[in-house]
């Protein structure tokens, strides 16, 4: 089989995106939507939201879950609720929302470089970044791969810092037999349409801290306690009833979806591992992941083409892979000038962000399609010199 970049004929007739929203079937969701439409109670902590929060907390095995209009709002409000000051240490190898949530609270991000194998914060580099101004560590479980949680907990405890996790990618993952969502002071999830577990737009914070949970609920609803009392500043970050109904529908299927994705992941690994210059993310040995991302690291010398060239070449076959996360957040103008942003402090982020490519993976994808994507990549590698002329 020859890649489309060589033949002029794409292997897929339609675009294969990095992911595809998975919703409950229309038939399954209709009774819930009918109930909501008939009741006319569509938002403001309605019965579906309340039930969704209970079910999520039970699924994760955590005391409390507060849901939000999206993951970014969830994280912003979590930071505000913890009353943090000064600086928060985080990773530049993440979606901009992680860092924006710090900035939205008038706090300064401090970037810690990542581990070259697992792409999470390199905990051995944390100590040097901790100053009197540091109030928290915001770690990201990148592509659902749990961070080295014990090491982070130890550093946070020793330095009296709060520890929070951006677990936007990690719904359904676990660490040492406990689900992600139970760790640190609190964890945030995104339920965006591009996530394996979605409410279309939505997010959550999970925590075992009852006071934190109550405060979060207050802040997402304008700080309103009751008709006559507004206790503090707040905003509108509420999830609506239709979103919660979709979440409840999707929750029933999450385990079977993960099972499917595990298979796709195995197929990708089996097919791609023999191609020179391709490497995979090292998954934490103590973890089980949800497999919603499948990232390859492209070594240009060994593969024969750069990540950017492969990314372009795949488009000839209608394979729309994504460069998550390029460029690193340290390159965003708002953060570029802070001292920890300097590329010389972040050599691993610099390299990985230029070599990473996320391939399509979602439950609707067939094994044949996954194999076809792999064959296209093989063909591109084998004919890399010819491909290079077409994708400068
Ligand atoms: N922290 C981290 C670590 C995150 O990754 C994110 C979000 C957040 C925080 C913030 O959470 P939210 O506030 O978003 O809840 C997508 C998502 O929009 C974003 O939520 C996600 N991370 C990020 C990793 O991926 P884009 O810019 O890649 O989205 P887009 O529109 O290009 O969509 C990606 C693919 O998803 C499309 O190629 C096809 C598929 N898709 C997309 C949409 C919108 C669908 O199948 N259906 C859809 O409706 O950011």
Short mmCIF file of N, CA, C and O in Angstrom, two decimals, residues 74-90 98 101-109 132-139 156 159-165 185-186 212 215 219:
data_model
loop_
_atom_site.label_atom_id
_atom_site.label_comp_id
_atom_site.label_asym_id
_atom_site.label_seq_id
_atom_site.Cartn_x
_atom_site.Cartn_y
_atom_site.Cartn_z
N UNK A 74 -13.86 25.48 35.64
CA UNK A 74 -13.68 24.61 36.81
C UNK A 74 -12.30 24.87 37.44
O UNK A 74 -12.17 25.04 38.65
N UNK A 75 -11.28 24.94 36.58
CA UNK A 75 -9.91 25.12 37.08
C UNK A 75 -9.70 26.53 37.64
O UNK A 75 -9.09 26.71 38.70
N UNK A 76 -10.24 27.52 36.93
CA UNK A 76 -10.12 28.91 37.41
C UNK A 76 -10.72 29.04 38.80
O UNK A 76 -10.14 29.65 39.69
N UNK A 77 -11.90 28.47 38.96
CA UNK A 77 -12.58 28.61 40.25
C UNK A 77 -11.92 27.76 41.33
O UNK A 77 -11.90 28.14 42.50
N UNK A 78 -11.36 26.66 40.94
CA UNK A 78 -10.63 25.84 41.92
C UNK A 78 -9.45 26.63 42.48
O UNK A 78 -9.23 26.69 43.70
N UNK A 79 -8.71 27.28 41.59
CA UNK A 79 -7.55 28.07 42.03
C UNK A 79 -8.01 29.20 42.94
O UNK A 79 -7.44 29.46 44.00
N UNK A 80 -9.10 29.85 42.56
CA UNK A 80 -9.61 30.97 43.37
C UNK A 80 -10.06 30.47 44.75
O UNK A 80 -9.78 31.08 45.77
N UNK A 81 -10.71 29.34 44.77
CA UNK A 81 -11.25 28.80 46.02
C UNK A 81 -10.14 28.43 47.00
O UNK A 81 -10.32 28.52 48.21
N UNK A 82 -9.02 28.02 46.45
CA UNK A 82 -7.91 27.63 47.34
C UNK A 82 -7.15 28.83 47.90
O UNK A 82 -6.23 28.66 48.70
N UNK A 83 -7.57 30.04 47.42
CA UNK A 83 -6.97 31.26 47.96
C UNK A 83 -5.45 31.31 47.77
O UNK A 83 -4.71 31.64 48.70
N UNK A 84 -5.02 30.97 46.59
CA UNK A 84 -3.57 30.89 46.36
C UNK A 84 -2.98 32.27 46.13
O UNK A 84 -3.67 33.19 45.70
N UNK A 85 -1.71 32.36 46.42
CA UNK A 85 -1.02 33.66 46.25
C UNK A 85 0.26 33.44 45.43
O UNK A 85 0.79 32.33 45.39
N UNK A 86 0.74 34.54 44.81
CA UNK A 86 2.07 34.52 44.18
C UNK A 86 2.21 33.65 42.95
O UNK A 86 1.64 33.94 41.91
N UNK A 87 2.96 32.56 43.12
CA UNK A 87 3.33 31.74 41.96
C UNK A 87 2.79 30.31 42.05
O UNK A 87 2.73 29.74 43.14
N UNK A 88 2.45 29.78 40.90
CA UNK A 88 2.03 28.37 40.83
C UNK A 88 2.96 27.68 39.83
O UNK A 88 3.12 28.15 38.70
N UNK A 89 3.54 26.59 40.27
CA UNK A 89 4.42 25.85 39.35
C UNK A 89 3.57 24.90 38.51
O UNK A 89 2.74 24.15 39.04
N UNK A 90 3.79 24.97 37.20
CA UNK A 90 3.03 24.10 36.31
C UNK A 90 3.89 23.69 35.12
O UNK A 90 5.08 24.00 35.06
N UNK A 98 -4.74 25.52 30.93
CA UNK A 98 -4.13 25.26 32.24
C UNK A 98 -3.47 26.54 32.76
O UNK A 98 -3.67 26.94 33.91
N UNK A 101 -5.77 29.67 33.36
CA UNK A 101 -6.53 29.63 34.62
C UNK A 101 -5.72 30.25 35.77
O UNK A 101 -6.28 30.85 36.69
N UNK A 102 -4.40 30.12 35.68
CA UNK A 102 -3.52 30.73 36.70
C UNK A 102 -3.55 32.25 36.51
O UNK A 102 -3.78 33.02 37.44
N UNK A 103 -3.36 32.66 35.25
CA UNK A 103 -3.31 34.10 34.92
C UNK A 103 -4.66 34.77 35.26
O UNK A 103 -4.68 35.91 35.73
N UNK A 104 -5.75 34.08 35.01
CA UNK A 104 -7.07 34.65 35.29
C UNK A 104 -7.25 34.97 36.78
O UNK A 104 -8.09 35.78 37.15
N UNK A 105 -6.45 34.32 37.60
CA UNK A 105 -6.49 34.58 39.04
C UNK A 105 -5.42 35.59 39.48
O UNK A 105 -5.12 35.70 40.68
N UNK A 106 -4.84 36.29 38.50
CA UNK A 106 -3.77 37.26 38.78
C UNK A 106 -2.57 36.63 39.48
O UNK A 106 -1.90 37.27 40.30
N UNK A 107 -2.31 35.38 39.17
CA UNK A 107 -1.14 34.70 39.74
C UNK A 107 -0.14 34.45 38.61
O UNK A 107 -0.50 34.51 37.43
N UNK A 108 1.09 34.15 38.99
CA UNK A 108 2.11 33.94 37.96
C UNK A 108 2.43 32.46 37.79
O UNK A 108 2.75 31.79 38.78
N UNK A 109 2.39 31.99 36.56
CA UNK A 109 2.83 30.61 36.33
C UNK A 109 4.36 30.54 36.35
O UNK A 109 5.04 31.47 35.91
N UNK A 132 9.76 31.55 48.06
CA UNK A 132 8.82 32.00 49.09
C UNK A 132 7.47 32.37 48.49
O UNK A 132 6.46 32.40 49.17
N UNK A 133 7.50 32.68 47.20
CA UNK A 133 6.26 33.11 46.53
C UNK A 133 5.38 31.93 46.09
O UNK A 133 4.23 32.10 45.72
N UNK A 134 5.97 30.74 46.06
CA UNK A 134 5.22 29.58 45.53
C UNK A 134 4.08 29.19 46.48
O UNK A 134 4.30 29.04 47.68
N UNK A 135 2.88 29.01 45.92
CA UNK A 135 1.78 28.57 46.77
C UNK A 135 1.20 27.21 46.35
O UNK A 135 0.48 26.58 47.13
N UNK A 136 1.49 26.78 45.12
CA UNK A 136 0.89 25.50 44.69
C UNK A 136 1.65 24.88 43.53
O UNK A 136 2.41 25.55 42.83
N UNK A 137 1.39 23.59 43.35
CA UNK A 137 1.84 22.87 42.15
C UNK A 137 0.57 22.49 41.39
O UNK A 137 -0.35 21.89 41.98
N UNK A 138 0.54 22.85 40.13
CA UNK A 138 -0.57 22.44 39.27
C UNK A 138 0.00 21.48 38.23
O UNK A 138 0.65 21.89 37.26
N UNK A 139 -0.21 20.20 38.46
CA UNK A 139 0.34 19.17 37.57
C UNK A 139 -0.74 18.75 36.56
O UNK A 139 -1.93 18.77 36.89
N UNK A 156 5.02 18.66 47.78
CA UNK A 156 4.00 19.62 48.21
C UNK A 156 3.94 19.68 49.73
O UNK A 156 3.92 20.76 50.33
N UNK A 159 7.00 21.37 51.40
CA UNK A 159 7.10 22.83 51.20
C UNK A 159 5.79 23.55 51.52
O UNK A 159 5.63 24.73 51.17
N UNK A 160 4.85 22.82 52.14
CA UNK A 160 3.54 23.38 52.51
C UNK A 160 2.84 24.04 51.31
O UNK A 160 2.37 25.18 51.39
N UNK A 161 2.81 23.31 50.22
CA UNK A 161 2.15 23.82 49.01
C UNK A 161 0.87 23.04 48.76
O UNK A 161 0.77 21.87 49.11
N UNK A 162 -0.08 23.69 48.12
CA UNK A 162 -1.27 22.97 47.66
C UNK A 162 -0.87 22.18 46.41
O UNK A 162 0.01 22.61 45.64
N UNK A 163 -1.55 21.06 46.22
CA UNK A 163 -1.29 20.24 45.03
C UNK A 163 -2.61 20.01 44.30
O UNK A 163 -3.54 19.43 44.86
N UNK A 164 -2.67 20.51 43.07
CA UNK A 164 -3.89 20.26 42.29
C UNK A 164 -3.52 19.66 40.93
O UNK A 164 -2.41 19.85 40.43
N UNK A 165 -4.47 18.93 40.39
CA UNK A 165 -4.22 18.25 39.11
C UNK A 165 -5.20 18.73 38.04
O UNK A 165 -6.40 18.78 38.29
N UNK A 185 -5.18 18.15 46.59
CA UNK A 185 -6.28 18.88 47.24
C UNK A 185 -7.55 18.75 46.41
O UNK A 185 -8.66 18.73 46.96
N UNK A 186 -7.38 18.70 45.11
CA UNK A 186 -8.53 18.55 44.21
C UNK A 186 -8.02 18.28 42.80
O UNK A 186 -6.85 18.53 42.50
N UNK A 212 -14.07 22.99 50.63
CA UNK A 212 -13.68 23.39 49.27
C UNK A 212 -14.86 23.19 48.31
O UNK A 212 -15.18 24.06 47.49
N UNK A 215 -17.56 25.81 48.77
CA UNK A 215 -17.14 27.12 48.23
C UNK A 215 -17.22 27.11 46.70
O UNK A 215 -17.66 28.10 46.09
N UNK A 219 -19.25 29.73 44.31
CA UNK A 219 -18.62 30.59 43.30
C UNK A 219 -19.16 30.35 41.89
O UNK A 219 -19.17 31.27 41.08
#
